[in-house]
Coordinates of C-alpha atoms and ligand atoms in Angstrom, one line a residue:
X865 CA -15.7 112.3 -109.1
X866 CA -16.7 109.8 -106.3
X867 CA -20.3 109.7 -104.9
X868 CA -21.5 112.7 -103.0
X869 CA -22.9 112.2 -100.2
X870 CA -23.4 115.1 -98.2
X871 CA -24.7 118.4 -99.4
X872 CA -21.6 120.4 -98.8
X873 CA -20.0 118.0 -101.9
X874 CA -23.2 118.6 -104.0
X875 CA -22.5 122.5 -103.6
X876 CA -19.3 122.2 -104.2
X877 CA -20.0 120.5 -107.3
X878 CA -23.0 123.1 -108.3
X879 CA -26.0 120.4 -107.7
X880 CA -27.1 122.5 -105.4
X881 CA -26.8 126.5 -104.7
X882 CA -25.2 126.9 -101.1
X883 CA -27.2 129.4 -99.6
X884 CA -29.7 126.1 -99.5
X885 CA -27.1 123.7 -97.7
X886 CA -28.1 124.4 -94.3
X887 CA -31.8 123.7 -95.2
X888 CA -30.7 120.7 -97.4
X889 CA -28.5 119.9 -94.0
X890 CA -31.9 119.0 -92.2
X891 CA -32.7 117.1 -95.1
X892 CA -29.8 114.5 -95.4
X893 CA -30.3 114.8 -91.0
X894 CA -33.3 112.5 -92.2
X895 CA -33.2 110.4 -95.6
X896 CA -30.4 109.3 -97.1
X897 CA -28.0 110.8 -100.3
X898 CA -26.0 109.5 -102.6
X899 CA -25.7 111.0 -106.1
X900 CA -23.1 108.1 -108.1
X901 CA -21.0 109.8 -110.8
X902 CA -23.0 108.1 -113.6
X903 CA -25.9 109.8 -112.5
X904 CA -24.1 113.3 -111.7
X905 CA -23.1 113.4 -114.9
X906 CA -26.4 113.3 -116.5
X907 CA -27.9 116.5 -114.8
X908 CA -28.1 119.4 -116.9
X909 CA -26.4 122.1 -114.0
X910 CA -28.4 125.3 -116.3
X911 CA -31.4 123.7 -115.4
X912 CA -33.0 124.7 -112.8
X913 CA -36.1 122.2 -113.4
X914 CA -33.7 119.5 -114.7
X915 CA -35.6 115.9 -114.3
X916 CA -32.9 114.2 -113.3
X917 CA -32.0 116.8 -110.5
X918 CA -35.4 116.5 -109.5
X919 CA -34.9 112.9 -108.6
X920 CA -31.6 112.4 -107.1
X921 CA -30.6 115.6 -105.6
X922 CA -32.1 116.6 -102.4
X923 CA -34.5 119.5 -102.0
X924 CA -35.9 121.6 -99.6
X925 CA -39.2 121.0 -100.3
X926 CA -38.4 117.5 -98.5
X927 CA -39.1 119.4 -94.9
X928 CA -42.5 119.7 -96.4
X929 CA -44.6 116.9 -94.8
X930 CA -48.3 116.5 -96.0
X931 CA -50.4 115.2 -92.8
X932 CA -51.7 112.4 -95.5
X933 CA -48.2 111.3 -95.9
X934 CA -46.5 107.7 -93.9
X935 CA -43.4 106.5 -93.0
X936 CA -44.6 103.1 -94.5
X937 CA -47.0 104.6 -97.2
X938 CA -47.1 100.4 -98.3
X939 CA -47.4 98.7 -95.2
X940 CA -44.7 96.1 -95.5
X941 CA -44.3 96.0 -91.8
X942 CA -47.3 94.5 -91.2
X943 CA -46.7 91.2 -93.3
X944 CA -42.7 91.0 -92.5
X945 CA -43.6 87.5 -90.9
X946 CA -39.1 87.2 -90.0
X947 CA -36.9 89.9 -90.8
X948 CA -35.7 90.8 -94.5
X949 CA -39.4 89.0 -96.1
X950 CA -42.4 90.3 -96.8
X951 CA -44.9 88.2 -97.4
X952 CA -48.2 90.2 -98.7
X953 CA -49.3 87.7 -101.8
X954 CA -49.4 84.1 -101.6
X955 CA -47.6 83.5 -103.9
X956 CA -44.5 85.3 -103.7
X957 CA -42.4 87.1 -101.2
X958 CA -40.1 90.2 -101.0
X959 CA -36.7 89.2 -99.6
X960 CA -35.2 92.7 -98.7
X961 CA -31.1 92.1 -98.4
X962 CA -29.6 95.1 -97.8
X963 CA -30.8 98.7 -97.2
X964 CA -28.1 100.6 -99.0
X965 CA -29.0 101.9 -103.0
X966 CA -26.3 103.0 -105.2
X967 CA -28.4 106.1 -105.1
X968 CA -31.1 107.5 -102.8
X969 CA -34.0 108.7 -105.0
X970 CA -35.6 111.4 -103.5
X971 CA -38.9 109.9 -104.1
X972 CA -38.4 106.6 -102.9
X973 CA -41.4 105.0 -101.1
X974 CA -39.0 103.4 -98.4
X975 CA -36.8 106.2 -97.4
X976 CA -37.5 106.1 -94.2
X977 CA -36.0 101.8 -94.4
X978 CA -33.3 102.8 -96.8
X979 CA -29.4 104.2 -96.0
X980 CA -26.5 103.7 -94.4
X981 CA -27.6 104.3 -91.2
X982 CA -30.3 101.9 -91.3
X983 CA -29.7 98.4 -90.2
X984 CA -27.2 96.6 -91.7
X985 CA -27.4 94.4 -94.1
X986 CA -29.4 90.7 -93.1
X987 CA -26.6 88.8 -90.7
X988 CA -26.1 85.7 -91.8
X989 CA -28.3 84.3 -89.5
X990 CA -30.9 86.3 -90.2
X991 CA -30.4 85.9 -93.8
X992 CA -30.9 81.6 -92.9
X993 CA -34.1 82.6 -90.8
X994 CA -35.3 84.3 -94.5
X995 CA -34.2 81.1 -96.3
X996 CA -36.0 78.8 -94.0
X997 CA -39.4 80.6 -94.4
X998 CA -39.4 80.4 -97.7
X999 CA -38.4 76.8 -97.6
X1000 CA -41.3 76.1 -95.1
X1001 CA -43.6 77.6 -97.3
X1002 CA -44.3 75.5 -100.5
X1003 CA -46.9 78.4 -101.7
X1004 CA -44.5 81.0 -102.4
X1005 CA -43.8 80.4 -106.3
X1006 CA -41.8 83.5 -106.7
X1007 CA -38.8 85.4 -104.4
X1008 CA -38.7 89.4 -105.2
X1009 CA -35.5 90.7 -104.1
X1010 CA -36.2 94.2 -103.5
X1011 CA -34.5 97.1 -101.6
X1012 CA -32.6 98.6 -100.9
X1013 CA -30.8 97.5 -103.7
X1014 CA -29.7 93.9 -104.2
X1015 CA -27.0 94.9 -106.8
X1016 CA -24.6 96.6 -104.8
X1017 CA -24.3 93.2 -103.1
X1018 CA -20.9 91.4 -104.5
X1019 CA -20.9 88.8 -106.9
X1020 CA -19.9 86.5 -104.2
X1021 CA -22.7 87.2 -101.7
X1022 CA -25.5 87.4 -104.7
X1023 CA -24.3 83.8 -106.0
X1024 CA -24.7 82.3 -102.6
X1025 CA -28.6 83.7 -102.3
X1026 CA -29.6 82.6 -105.8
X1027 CA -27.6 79.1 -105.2
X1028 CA -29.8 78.5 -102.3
X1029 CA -32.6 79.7 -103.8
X1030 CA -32.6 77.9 -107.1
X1031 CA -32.7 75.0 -104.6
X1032 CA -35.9 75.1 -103.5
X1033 CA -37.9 73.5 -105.5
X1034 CA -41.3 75.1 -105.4
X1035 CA -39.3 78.7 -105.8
X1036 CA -39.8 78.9 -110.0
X1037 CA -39.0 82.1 -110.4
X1038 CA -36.6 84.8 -108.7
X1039 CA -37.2 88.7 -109.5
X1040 CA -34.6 91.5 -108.8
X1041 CA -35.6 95.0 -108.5
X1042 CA -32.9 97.2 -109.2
X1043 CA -31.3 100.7 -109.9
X1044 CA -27.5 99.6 -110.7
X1045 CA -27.7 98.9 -114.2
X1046 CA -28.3 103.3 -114.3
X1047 CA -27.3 104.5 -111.4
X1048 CA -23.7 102.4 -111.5
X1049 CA -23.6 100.6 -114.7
X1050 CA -19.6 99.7 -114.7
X1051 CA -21.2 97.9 -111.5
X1052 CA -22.9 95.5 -113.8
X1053 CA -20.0 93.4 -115.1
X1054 CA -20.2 89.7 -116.7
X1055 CA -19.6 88.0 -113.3
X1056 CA -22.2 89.9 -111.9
X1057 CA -24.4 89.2 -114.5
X1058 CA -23.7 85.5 -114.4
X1059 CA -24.1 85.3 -110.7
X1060 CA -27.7 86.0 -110.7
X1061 CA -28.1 84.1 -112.9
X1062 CA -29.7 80.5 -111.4
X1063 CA -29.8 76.9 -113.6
X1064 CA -32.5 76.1 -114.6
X1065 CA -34.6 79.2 -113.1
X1066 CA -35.6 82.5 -114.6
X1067 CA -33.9 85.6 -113.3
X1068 CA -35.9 88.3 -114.4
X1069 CA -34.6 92.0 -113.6
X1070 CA -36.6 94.9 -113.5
X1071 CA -35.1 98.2 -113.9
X1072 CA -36.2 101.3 -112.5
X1073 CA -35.9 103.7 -115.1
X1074 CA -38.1 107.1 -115.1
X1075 CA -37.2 109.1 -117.8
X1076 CA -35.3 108.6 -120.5
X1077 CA -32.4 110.3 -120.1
X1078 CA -31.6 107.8 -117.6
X1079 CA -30.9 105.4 -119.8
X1080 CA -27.1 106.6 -120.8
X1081 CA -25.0 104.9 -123.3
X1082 CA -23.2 103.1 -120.8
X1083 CA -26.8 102.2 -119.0
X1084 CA -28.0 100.9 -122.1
X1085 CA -24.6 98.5 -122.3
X1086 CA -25.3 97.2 -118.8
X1087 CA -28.8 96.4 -119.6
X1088 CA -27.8 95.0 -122.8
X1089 CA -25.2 92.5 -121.0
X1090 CA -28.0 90.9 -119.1
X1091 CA -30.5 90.9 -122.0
X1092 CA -27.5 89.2 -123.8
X1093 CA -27.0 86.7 -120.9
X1094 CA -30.9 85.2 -121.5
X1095 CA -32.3 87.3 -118.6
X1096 CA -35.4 88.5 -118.9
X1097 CA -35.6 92.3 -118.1
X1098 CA -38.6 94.6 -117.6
X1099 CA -39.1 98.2 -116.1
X1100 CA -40.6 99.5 -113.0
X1101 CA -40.9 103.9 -113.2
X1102 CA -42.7 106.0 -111.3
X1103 CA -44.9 108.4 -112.5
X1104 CA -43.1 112.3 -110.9
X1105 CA -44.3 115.5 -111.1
X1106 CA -41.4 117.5 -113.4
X1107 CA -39.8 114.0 -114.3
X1108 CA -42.2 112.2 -116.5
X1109 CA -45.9 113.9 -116.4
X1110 CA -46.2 115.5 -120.0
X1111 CA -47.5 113.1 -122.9
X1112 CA -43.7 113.5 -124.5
X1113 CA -41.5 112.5 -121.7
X1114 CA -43.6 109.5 -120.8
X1115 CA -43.8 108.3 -124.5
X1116 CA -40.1 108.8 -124.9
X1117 CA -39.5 106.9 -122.1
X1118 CA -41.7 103.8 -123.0
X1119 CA -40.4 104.0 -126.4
X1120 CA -36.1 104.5 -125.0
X1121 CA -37.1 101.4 -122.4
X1122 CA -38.4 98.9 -125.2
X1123 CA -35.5 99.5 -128.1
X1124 CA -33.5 98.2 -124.9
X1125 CA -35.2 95.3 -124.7
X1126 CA -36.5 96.5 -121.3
X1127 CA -40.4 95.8 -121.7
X1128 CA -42.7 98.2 -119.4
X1129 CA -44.0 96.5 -116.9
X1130 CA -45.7 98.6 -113.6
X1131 CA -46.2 102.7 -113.8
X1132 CA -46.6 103.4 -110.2
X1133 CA -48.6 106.3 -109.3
X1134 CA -45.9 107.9 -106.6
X1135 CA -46.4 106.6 -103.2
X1136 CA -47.2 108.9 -99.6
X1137 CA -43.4 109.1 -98.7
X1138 CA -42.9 111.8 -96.5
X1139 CA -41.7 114.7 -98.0
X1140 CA -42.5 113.6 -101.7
X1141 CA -45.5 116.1 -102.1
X1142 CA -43.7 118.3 -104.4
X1143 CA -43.0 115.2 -106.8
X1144 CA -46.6 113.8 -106.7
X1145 CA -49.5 114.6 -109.4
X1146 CA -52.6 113.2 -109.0
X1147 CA -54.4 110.1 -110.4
X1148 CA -55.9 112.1 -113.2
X1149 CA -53.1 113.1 -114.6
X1150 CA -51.7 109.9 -114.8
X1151 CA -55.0 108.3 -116.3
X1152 CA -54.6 111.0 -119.2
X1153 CA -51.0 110.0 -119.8
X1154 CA -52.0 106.2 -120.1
X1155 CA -54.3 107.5 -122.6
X1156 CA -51.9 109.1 -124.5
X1157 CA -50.1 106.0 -124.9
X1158 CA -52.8 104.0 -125.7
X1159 CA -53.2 103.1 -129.5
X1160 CA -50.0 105.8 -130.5
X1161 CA -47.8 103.6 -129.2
X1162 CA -46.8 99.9 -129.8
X1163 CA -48.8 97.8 -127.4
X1164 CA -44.7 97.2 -126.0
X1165 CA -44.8 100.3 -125.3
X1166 CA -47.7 100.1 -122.1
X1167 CA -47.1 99.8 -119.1
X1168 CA -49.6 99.1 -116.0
X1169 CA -50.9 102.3 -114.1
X1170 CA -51.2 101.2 -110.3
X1171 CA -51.6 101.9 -107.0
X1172 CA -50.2 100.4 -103.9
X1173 CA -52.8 101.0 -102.0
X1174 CA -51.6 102.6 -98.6
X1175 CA -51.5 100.4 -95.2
X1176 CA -50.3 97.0 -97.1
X1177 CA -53.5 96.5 -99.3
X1178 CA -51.5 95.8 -102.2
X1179 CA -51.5 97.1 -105.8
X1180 CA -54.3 97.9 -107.9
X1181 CA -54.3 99.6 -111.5
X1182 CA -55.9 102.7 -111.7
X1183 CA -55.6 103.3 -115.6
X1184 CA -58.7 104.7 -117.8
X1185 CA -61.8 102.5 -118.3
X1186 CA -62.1 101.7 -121.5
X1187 CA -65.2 99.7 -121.2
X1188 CA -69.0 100.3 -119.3
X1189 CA -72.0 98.0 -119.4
X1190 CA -75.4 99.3 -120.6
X1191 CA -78.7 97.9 -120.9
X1192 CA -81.1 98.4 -124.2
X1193 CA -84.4 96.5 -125.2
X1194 CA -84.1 93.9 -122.4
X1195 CA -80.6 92.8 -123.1
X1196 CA -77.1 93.7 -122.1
X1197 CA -74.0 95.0 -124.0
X1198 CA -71.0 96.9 -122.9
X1199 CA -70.0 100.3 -124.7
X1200 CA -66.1 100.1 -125.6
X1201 CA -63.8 102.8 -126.2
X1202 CA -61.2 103.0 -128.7
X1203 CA -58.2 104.9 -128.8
X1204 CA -59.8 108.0 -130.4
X1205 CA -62.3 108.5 -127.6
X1206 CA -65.1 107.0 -130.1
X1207 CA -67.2 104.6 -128.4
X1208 CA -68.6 101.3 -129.7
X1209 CA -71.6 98.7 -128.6
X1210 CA -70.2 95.3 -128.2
X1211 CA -71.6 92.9 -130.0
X1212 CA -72.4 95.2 -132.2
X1213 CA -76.3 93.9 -133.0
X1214 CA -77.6 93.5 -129.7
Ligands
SF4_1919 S1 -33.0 102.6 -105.5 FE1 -35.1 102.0 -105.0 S2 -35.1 101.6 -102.8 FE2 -33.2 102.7 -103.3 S3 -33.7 104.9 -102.9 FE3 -34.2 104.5 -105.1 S4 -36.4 103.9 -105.1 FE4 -35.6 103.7 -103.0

C-alpha cells in the first residue's frame, strides 16, 4: 500500500464507507490527506470509534465550523518577522521548512498552512533570508523547527540547515517537532538520524504521539535509533475527544511514551482549527485527567497541560491548582493539596 491520498483510495481500502466520499470530497477540497501505510495499518477497520481513525482519516464532521473557530487559532502570522520564522518568545524562534507532513492529522492547529498545495517549501533564498535573522539576532538561544514536518526533508537538505545552524554561535540549542518517527518510521534511518544531529549542539526531538497505539513496534525502533544516537527526545500530544480523554488511554500513553525513552513534555488542550469541534473536550476535562495522573503515576510520567492562547498570546498551563493562600490569626499560609484530594496547611504550625 502507498499513501492515500484522496478519499476514493480510503474507500477503496475500507477507511471510510463510500456513501460518505462525496461529503469527505468537500473535505480533502479544503485540508489536506495523507494516511502513510504505517499508520493505515494501525486502524482497527471494525471500529467504528477507532482512535486512530479518528485522527488521521477524514470526517465529515470537518464541514462543521464553530463561529469560535480561526484559520490561525495561534496567531503565528502576526510575529512571522521574514517568511518561514516565527518569532513570538525572545528567546527562541520557529523556523517553519516545509509545509508537507508525512500525514495530515485531522486535528492539526495549522491545517489551513499545511499540504501540498500550500506554498512550497522555503526557496533557497528565502531559506538564507531565515538564516540571516536568526544570525542578526543574538537573543534567540533556541531554533524550533516545526511544520509541516521537517523530517520528510532529505538527509541532504536537513544537514545543510543544522550545518548552518550549529554555526551560529548564540543558537545553543536546535528543537525538531516531528511526526515521522510514527507516521513513517522506515523514514527514520541512521543517516537521517545522524544528519540532525549538530557538533557540539543538542538536537532535541519531540515526537507527537497521542495515544498509544501509535507507538508501533517499528515506531518504537525509530525512536529508539535517535535515543541511541545521544538525542534527547521528548513528546508533544494533544489532548482529543475519542483519542485520549478517559483516565486509561492517557495513563497508557504517558506510561508507552516514557519506557521509550520519550519523556512527556507539553499536553496541549486542542487548538480552534476549523472543523476540529468534534475532537475537542473542554478544559475540565482535561484538568481531571492531569489529576488522574498526578501521584498514580511516576512524576516521568506528567506532562504540562497548556493552552496556546488564541491570537499569538502564547502558551499557558491550564492544569489543576494544587495550592491556594489563606489567612488565619494575622498570618499567612497556603493550603496544599495532595494527590488524594486531602488538603494540608503549609507550614504546618502557622
Ligand atoms: S504532522 Fe503536525 S503539522 Fe502536520 S498535520 Fe499533523 S499536527 Fe499538523
Amino acid at each position: 500500500m502507498t499513501t492515500l491520498r484522496t478519499p476514493a483510495q480510503l474507500c477503496d481500502h475500507g477507511l471510510a464507507p463510500p456513501q460518505n466520499r462525496a461529503a469527505l470530497e468537500s473535505v480533502a477540497a479544503r485540508y489536506a490527506v495523507a494516511l502513510p501505510p504505517a499508520l493505515a495499518a494501525l486502524i482497527d477497520r471494525n471500529d467504528p470509534h477507532d482512535p486512530m481513525a479518528r485522527q488521521f482519516v477524514p470526517s465529515q464532521a470537518e464541514l462543521d465550523h464553530q463561529p469560535q473557530e480561526l484559520n490561525d487559532p495561534i496567531g503565528d502570522d502576526a510575529y512571522s518577522p521574514v517568511a518561514g520564522i516565527v518569532h513570538r518568545y525572545p528567546d527562541r524562534v520557529l523556523l517553519k521548512l516545509t509545509p508537507i507532513c508525512a500525514v495530515y492529522c485531522r486535528f492539526c492547529f495549522r491545517r489551513e498552512m499545511v499540504g501540498p498545495d500550500k506554498a512550497n517549501a522555503l526557496s533557497p533564498a528565502a531559506l538564507a533570508a531565515a538564516l540571516d535573522y536568526i544570525r542578526a539576532h543574538a537573543e534567540i538561544w533556541e531554533v524550533i523547527l516545526t511544520g509541516g514536518d521537517p523530517l520528510v526533508l532529505s538527509a541532504r537538505r536537513l544537514r545543510a540547515v543544522m550545518k548552518a545552524l550549529g554555526e551560529i554561535e548564540h543558537v545553543k540549542v536546535v528543537r525538531i517537532h516531528t511526526r515521522v518517527p510514527i507516521a513513517d518510521p522506515a523514514r527514520m534511518t541512521p543517516e537521517l538520524v545522524r544528519a540532525i544531529k549538530i557538533k557540539g549542539k543538542p538536537t532535541y526531538v519531540a515526537v507527537h504521539v497521542n495515544h498509544a497505539r501509535e507507538l508501533s513496534p517499528q515506531a518504537r525502533d525509530a525512536c529508539a535509533r535517535m535515543a541511541d544516537a545521544g538525542l534527547p527526545l521528548l513528546a508533544q500530544s494533544v489532548l482529543l475527544a475519542g483519542v485520549n480523554d478517559s483516565p486509561q488511554a492517557m495513563a497508557d500513553l504517558m506510561r508507552a511514551l516514557v519506557e521509550c525513552r520519550i519523556k512527556p513534555y507539553y499536553l496541549h488542550h486542542a487548538d480552534l482549527a476549523p472543523g476540529t469541534g468534534h475532537l475537542r473536550t473542554d478544559i475540565a476535562t482535561g484538568q481531571a485527567l492531569m489529576r488522574g495522573l498526578r501521584g498514580r503515576l511516576s512524576g516521568l510520567c506528567q506532562p504540562t497541560y497548556v493552552l496556546d492562547i488564541p491570537s499569538g498570546h502564547g502558551k499557558s498551563p491550564i492544569g489543576p491548582n494544587y495550592i491556594e493562600h489563606a489567612a488565619k490569626n494575622g498570618g499567612e499560609h497556603v493550603v496544599v493539596e495532595d494527590f488524594n484530594g486531602r488538603r494540608h496547611q503549609y507550614p504546618p504550625n502557622t
